[in-house]
mmCIF file of C-alpha atoms and ligand atoms in Angstrom:
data_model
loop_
_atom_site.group_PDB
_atom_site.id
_atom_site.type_symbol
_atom_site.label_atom_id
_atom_site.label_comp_id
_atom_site.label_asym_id
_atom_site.label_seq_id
_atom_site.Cartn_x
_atom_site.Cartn_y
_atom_site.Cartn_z
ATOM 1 C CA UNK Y 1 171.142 26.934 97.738
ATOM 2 C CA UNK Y 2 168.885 27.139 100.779
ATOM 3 C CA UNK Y 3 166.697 30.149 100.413
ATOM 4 C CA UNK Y 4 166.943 30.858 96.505
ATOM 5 C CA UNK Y 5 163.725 30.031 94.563
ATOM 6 C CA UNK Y 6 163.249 27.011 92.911
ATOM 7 C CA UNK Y 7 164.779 26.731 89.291
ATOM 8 C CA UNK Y 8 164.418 23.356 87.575
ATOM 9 C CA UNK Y 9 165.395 22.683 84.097
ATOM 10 C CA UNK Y 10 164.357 19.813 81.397
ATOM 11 C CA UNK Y 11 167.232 19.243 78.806
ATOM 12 C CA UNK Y 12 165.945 17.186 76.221
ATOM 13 C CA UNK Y 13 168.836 16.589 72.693
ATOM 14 C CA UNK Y 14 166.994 16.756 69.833
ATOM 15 C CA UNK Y 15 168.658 13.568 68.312
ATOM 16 C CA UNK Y 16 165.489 11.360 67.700
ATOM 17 C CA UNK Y 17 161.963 10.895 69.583
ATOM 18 C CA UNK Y 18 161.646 11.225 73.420
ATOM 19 C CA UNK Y 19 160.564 7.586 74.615
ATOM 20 C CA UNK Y 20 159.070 6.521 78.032
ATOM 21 C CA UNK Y 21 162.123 7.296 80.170
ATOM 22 C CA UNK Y 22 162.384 10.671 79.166
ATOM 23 C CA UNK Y 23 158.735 10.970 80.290
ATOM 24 C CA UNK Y 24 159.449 9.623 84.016
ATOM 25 C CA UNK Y 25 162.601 12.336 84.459
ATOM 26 C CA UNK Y 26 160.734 14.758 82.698
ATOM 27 C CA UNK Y 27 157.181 14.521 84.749
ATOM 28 C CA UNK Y 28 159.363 13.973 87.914
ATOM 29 C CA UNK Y 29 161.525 16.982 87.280
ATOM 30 C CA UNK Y 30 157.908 18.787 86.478
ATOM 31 C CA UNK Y 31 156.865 17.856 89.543
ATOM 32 C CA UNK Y 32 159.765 18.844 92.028
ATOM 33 C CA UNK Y 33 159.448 22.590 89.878
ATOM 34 C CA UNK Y 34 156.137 22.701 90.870
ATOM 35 C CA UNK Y 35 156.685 25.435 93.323
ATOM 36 C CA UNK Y 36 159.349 27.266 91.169
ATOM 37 C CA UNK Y 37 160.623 28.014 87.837
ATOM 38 C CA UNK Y 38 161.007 25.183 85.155
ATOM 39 C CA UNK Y 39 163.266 25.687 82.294
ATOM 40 C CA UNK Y 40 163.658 23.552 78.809
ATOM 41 C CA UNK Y 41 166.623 24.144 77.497
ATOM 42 C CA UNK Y 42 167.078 22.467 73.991
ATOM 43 C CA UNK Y 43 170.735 20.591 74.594
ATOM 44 C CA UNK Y 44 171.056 20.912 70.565
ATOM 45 C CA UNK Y 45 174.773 21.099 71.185
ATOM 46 C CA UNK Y 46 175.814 18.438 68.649
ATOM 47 C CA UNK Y 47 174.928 20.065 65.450
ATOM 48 C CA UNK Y 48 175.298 16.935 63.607
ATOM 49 C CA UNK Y 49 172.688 14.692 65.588
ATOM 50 C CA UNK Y 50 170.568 17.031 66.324
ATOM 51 C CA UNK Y 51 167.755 17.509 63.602
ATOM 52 C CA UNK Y 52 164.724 20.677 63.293
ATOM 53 C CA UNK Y 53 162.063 18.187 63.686
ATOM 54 C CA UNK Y 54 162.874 16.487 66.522
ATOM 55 C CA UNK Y 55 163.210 20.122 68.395
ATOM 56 C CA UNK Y 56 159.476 20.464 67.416
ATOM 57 C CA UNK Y 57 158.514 16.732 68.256
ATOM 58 C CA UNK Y 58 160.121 17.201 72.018
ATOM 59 C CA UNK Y 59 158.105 20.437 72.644
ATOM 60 C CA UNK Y 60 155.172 19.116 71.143
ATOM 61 C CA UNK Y 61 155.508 15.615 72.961
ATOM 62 C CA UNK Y 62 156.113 17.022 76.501
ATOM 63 C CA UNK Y 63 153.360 19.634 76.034
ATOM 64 C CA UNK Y 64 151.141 16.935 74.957
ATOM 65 C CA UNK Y 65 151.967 15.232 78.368
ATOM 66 C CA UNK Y 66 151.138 17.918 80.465
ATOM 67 C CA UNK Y 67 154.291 19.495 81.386
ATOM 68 C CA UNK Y 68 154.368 23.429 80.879
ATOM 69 C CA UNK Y 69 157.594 25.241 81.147
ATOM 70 C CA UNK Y 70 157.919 28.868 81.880
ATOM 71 C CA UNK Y 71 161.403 29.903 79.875
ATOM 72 C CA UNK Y 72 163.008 28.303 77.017
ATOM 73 C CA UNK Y 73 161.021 27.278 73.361
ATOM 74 C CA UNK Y 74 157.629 27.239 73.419
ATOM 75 C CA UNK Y 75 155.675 25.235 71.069
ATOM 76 C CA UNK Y 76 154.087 28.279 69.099
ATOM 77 C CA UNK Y 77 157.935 29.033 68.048
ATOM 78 C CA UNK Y 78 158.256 31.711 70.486
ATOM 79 C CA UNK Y 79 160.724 31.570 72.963
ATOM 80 C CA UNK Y 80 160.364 33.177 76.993
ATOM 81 C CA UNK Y 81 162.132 33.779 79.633
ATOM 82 C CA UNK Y 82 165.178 36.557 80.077
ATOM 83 C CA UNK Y 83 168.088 34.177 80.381
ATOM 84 C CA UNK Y 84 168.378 33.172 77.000
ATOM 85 C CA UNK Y 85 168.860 32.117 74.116
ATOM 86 C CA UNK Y 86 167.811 28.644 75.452
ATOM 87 C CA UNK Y 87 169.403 26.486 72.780
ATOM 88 C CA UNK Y 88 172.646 25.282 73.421
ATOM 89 C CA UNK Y 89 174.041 25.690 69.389
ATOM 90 C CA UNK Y 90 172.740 29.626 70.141
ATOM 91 C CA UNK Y 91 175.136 30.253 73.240
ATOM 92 C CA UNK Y 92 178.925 29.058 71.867
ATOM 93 C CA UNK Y 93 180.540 32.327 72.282
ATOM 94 C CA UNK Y 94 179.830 31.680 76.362
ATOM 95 C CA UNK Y 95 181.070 27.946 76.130
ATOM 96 C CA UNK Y 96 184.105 29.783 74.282
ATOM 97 C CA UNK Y 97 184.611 32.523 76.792
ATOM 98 C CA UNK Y 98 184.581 29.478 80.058
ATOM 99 C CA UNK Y 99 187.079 27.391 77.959
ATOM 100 C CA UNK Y 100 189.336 30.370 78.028
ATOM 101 C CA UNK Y 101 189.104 30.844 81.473
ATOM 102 C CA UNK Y 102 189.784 27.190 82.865
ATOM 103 C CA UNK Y 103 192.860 27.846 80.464
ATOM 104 C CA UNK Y 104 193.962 30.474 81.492
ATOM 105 C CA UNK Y 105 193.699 29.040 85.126
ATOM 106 C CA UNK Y 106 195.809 26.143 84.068
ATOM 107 C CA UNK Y 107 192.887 23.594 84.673
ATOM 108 C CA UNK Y 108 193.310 22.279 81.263
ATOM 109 C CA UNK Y 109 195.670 20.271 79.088
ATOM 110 C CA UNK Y 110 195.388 19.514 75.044
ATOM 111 C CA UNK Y 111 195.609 16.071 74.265
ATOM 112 C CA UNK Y 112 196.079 14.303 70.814
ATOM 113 C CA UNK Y 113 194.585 10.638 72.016
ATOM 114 C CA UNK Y 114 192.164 9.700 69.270
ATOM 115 C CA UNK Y 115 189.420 7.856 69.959
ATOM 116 C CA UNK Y 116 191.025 4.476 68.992
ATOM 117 C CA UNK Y 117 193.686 5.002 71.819
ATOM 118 C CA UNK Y 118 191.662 5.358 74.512
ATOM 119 C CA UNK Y 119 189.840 2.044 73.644
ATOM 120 C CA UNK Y 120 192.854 -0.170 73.102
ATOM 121 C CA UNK Y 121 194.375 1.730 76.887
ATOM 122 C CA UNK Y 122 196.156 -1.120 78.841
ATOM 123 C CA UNK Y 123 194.294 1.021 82.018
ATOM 124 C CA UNK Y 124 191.202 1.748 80.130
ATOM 125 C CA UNK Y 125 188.685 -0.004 81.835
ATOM 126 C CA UNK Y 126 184.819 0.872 81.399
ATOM 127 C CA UNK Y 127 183.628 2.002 84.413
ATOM 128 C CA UNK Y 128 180.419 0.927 83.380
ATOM 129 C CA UNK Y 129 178.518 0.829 79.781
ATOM 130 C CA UNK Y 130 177.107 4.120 80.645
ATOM 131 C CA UNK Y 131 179.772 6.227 81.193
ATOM 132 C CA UNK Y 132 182.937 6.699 78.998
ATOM 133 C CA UNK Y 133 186.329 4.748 79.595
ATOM 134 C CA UNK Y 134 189.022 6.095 82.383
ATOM 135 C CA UNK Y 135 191.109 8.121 80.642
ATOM 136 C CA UNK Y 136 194.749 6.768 81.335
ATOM 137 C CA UNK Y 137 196.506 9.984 81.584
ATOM 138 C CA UNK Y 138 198.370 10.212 78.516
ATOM 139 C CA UNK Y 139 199.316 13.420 77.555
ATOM 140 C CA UNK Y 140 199.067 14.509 80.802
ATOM 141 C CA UNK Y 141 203.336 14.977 80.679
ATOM 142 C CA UNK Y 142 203.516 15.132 77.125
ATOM 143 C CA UNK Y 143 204.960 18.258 75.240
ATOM 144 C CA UNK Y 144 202.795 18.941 72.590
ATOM 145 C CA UNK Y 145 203.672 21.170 69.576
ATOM 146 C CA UNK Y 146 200.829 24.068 70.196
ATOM 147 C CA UNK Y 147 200.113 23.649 66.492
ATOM 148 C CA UNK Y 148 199.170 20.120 66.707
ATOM 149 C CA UNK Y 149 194.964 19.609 66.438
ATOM 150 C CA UNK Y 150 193.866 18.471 70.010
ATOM 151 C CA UNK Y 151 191.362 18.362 72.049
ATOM 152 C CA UNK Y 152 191.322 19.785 75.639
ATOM 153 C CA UNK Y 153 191.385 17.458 78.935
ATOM 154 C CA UNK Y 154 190.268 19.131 82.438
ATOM 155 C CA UNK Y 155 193.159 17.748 85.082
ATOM 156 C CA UNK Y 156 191.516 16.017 87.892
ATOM 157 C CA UNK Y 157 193.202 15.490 91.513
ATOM 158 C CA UNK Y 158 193.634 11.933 91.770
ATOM 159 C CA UNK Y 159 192.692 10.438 95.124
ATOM 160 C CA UNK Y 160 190.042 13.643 95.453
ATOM 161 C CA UNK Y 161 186.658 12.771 96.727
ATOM 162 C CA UNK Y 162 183.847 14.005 95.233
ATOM 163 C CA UNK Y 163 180.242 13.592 97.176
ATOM 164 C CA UNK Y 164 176.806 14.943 96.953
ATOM 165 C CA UNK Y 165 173.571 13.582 98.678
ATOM 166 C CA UNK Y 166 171.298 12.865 95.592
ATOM 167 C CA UNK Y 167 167.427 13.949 96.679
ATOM 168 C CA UNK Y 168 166.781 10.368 95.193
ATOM 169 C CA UNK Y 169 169.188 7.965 95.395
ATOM 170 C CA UNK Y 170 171.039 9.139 99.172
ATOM 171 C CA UNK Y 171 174.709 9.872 99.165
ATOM 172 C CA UNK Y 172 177.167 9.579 96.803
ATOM 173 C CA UNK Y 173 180.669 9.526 96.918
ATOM 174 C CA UNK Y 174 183.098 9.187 93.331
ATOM 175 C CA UNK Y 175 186.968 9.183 93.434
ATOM 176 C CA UNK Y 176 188.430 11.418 90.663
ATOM 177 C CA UNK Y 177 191.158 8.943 88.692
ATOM 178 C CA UNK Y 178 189.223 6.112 89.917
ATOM 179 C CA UNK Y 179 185.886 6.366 88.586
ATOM 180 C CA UNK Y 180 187.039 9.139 85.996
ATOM 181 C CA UNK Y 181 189.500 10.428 84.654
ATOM 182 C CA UNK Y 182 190.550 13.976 83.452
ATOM 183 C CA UNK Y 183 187.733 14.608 80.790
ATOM 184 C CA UNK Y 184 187.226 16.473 77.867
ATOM 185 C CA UNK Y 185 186.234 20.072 77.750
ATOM 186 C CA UNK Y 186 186.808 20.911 74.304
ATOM 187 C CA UNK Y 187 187.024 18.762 71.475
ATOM 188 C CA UNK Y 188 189.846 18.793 68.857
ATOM 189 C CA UNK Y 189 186.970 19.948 66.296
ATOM 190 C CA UNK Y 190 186.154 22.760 68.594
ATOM 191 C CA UNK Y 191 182.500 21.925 70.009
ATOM 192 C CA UNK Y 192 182.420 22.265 73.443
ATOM 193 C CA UNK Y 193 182.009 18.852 75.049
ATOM 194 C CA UNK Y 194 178.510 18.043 77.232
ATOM 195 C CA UNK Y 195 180.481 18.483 80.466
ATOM 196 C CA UNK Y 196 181.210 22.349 79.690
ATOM 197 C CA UNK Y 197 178.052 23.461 78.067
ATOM 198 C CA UNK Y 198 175.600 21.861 80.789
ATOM 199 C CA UNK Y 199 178.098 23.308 83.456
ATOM 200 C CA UNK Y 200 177.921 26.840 81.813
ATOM 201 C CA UNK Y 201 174.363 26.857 80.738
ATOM 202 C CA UNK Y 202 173.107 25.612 84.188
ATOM 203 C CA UNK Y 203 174.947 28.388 86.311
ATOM 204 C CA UNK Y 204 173.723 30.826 83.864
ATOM 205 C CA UNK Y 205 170.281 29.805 83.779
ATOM 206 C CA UNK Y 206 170.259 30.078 87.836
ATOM 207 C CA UNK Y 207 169.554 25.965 87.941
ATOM 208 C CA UNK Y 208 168.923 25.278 91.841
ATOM 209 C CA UNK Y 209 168.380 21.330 91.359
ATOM 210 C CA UNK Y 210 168.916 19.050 88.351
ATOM 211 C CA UNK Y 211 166.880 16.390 87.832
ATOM 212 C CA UNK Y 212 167.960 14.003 85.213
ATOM 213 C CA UNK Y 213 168.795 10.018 84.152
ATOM 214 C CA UNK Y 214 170.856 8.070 86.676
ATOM 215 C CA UNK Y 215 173.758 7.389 83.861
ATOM 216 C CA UNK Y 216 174.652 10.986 84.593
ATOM 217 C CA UNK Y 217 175.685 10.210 87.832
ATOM 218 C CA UNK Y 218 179.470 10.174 87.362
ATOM 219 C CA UNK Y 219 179.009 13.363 85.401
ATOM 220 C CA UNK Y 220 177.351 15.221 88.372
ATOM 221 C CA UNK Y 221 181.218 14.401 90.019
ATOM 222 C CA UNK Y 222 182.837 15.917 87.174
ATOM 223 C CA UNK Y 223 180.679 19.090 86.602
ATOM 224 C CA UNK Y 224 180.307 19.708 90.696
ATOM 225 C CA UNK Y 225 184.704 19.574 89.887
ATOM 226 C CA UNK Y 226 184.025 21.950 87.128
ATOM 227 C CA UNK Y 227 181.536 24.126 89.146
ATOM 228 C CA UNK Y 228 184.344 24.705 91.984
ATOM 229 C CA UNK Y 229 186.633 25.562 89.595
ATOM 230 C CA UNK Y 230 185.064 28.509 87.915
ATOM 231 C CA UNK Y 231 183.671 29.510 91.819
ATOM 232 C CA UNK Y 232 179.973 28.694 90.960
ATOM 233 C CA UNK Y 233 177.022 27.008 93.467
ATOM 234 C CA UNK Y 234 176.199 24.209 93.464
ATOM 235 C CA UNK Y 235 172.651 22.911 92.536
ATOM 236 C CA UNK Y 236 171.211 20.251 94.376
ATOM 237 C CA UNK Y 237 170.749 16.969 92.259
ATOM 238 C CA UNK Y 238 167.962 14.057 91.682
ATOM 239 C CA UNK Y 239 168.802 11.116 89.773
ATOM 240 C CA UNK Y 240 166.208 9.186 88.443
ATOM 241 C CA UNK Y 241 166.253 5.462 88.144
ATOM 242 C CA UNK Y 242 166.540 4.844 84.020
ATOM 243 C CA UNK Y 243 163.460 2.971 82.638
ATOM 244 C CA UNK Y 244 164.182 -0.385 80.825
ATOM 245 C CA UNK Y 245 162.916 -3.005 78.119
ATOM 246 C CA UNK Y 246 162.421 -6.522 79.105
ATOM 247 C CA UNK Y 247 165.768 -7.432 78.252
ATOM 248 C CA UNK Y 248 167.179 -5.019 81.353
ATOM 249 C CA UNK Y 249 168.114 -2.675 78.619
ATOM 250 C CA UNK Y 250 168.016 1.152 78.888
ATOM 251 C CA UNK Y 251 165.251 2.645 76.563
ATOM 252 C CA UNK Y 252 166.804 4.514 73.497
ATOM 253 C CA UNK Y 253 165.988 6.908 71.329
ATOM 254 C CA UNK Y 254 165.505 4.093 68.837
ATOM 255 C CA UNK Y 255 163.078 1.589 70.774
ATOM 256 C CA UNK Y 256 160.670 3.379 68.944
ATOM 257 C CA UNK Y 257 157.542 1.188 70.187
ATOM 258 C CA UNK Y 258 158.043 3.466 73.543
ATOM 259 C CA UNK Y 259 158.586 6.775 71.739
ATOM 260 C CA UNK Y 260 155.974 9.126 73.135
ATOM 261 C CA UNK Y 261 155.082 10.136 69.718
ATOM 262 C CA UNK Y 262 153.668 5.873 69.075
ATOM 263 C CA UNK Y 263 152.598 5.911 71.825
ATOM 264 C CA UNK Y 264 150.038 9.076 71.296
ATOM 265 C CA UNK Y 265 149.616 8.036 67.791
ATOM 266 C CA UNK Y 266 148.299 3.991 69.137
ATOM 267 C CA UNK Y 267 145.557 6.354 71.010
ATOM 268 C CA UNK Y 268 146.746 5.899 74.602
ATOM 269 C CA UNK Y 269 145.911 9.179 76.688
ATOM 270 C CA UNK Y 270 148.460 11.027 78.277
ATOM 271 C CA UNK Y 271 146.791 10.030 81.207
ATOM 272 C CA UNK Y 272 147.969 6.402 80.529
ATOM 273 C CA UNK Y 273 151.411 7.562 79.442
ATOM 274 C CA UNK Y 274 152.395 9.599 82.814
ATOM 275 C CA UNK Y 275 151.032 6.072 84.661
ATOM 276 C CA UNK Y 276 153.401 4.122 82.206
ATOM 277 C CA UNK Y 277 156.096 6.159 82.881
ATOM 278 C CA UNK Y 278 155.955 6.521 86.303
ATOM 279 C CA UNK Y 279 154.730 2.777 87.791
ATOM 280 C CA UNK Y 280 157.729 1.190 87.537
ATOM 281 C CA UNK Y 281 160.349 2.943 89.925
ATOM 282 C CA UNK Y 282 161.672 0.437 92.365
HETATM 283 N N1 LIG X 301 170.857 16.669 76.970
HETATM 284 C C1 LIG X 301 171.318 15.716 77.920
HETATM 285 C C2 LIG X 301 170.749 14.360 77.573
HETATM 286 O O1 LIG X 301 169.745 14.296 76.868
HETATM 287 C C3 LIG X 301 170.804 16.092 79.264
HETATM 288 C C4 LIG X 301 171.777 16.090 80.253
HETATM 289 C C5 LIG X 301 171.413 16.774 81.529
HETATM 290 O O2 LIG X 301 170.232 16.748 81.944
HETATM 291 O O3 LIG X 301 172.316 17.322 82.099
HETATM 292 O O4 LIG X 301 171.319 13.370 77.978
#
């Protein structure tokens, strides 16, 4: 996208407190906007997790840091920008409207593998504890009776190569069937998964880069497949490196010691909290 205006985009789930490592992607994705456009979009796709108050928390939070946003919520409740709505439980009937359209281009496939099968998979390795297990293939073949509940799979070409040079991390190469498999688009209870509603939203929005957590990496593979199939651009990407507790684990949204929110409240500046965030990239 050589030539378009800069569009960045923070996508923060409003499932619990943004900690320190949302604070590094988030000031670092500030930062490459910084001659452009930044977004928020408020990913409150999973109606169940997601809760009121955290929405406000995140806006207040990042605000509080220092990061400004031009379109999406705002923290006085009003929202900006002409793209919108800019949360994701306001824009289903355009999640619905792409899932008909992979369909009807025979990109999908309904499968009836519950959770429980994919885990007990003779070929269900985890590519890595950040990232979901390969999906065996399954129903690929099977016949299923169109009445039964199921959720729908996105066919991948095995063997196909999928690379991108990552602003951040150099290039990056992921084999479909190897290091995923076909993966969900829509689930059997109708939400549209993660992969679908960040692919839509982001084309929609006009996205030129994403900036976001290095566990998304195999995910950037699957929605740069998804992004080729519906004959979108593709953004560039930045992956950055995931912050973690002395134990080599990633932060989560529970390690509430390094929630933003403690960390205000304990009376460190947001001075202090941007150099936190921020100092320990290797
Ligand atoms: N809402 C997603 C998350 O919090 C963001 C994913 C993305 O940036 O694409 O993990």
């Amino acid at each position: 996208m050589i030539g378009t205006p800069y569009r960045g985009r923070l996508a923060p789930s409003p499932t619990g407190l943004l900690h320190l490592g949302h604070a590094r992607t988030f000031l670092i994705a500030a930062e490459r906007a910084a001659n452009g456009t930044l977004i928020l979009r408020n990913d409150d796709l999973d109606t169940q997790r997601s809760r009121s108050e955290f929405v406000h928390a995140m806006l207040e939070d990042l605000a509080w840091l220092g990061i400004r946003w031009a379109e999406g919520p705002q923290t006085n409740g009003a929202e900006t920008g002409s793209l919108g709505p800019y949360a994701q439980s306001q824009r289903s009937s355009l999640y619905t409207a792409t899932f008909h359209q992979l369909h009807e281009a025979g990109f999908l496939y309904p499968c009836v593998c519950s959770r429980k099968d994919l885990l007990s998979a003779p070929h269900a390795p985890h590519a890595d504890d950040e990232d979901e297990p390969l999906y065996p293939g399954t129903c690929r073949e099977r016949n299923l009776d169109s009445d039964e509940p199921a959720s729908w799979r996105f066919r991948v070409t095995d063997g196909e190569e999928v690379s991108f040079r990552d602003a951040l991390l150099g290039p990056q190469t992921f084999i479909a069937g190897r290091d995923f498999g076909d993966f969900v688009i829509m689930r059997r209870d109708g939400v549209p998964s993660y992969q679908l509603a960040c692919v839509v939203d982001d084309a929609a929005m006009q996205i030129t880069e994403v900036v976001r957590g290095r566990d998304l990496l195999r995910s950037t593979a699957r929605q740069i497949l998804l992004l080729r199939a519906l004959g979108h651009p593709i953004p560039t990407y930045a992956h950055v490196e995931l912050m973690r507790n002395e134990r080599g684990e990633r932060l989560a949204k529970r390690d509430d010691a390094r929630s933003l929110r403690y960390l205000r409240e304990s009376g460190l500046t947001p001075q202090e909290v941007r150099k936190m965030a921020l100092e320990e990239i290797e």
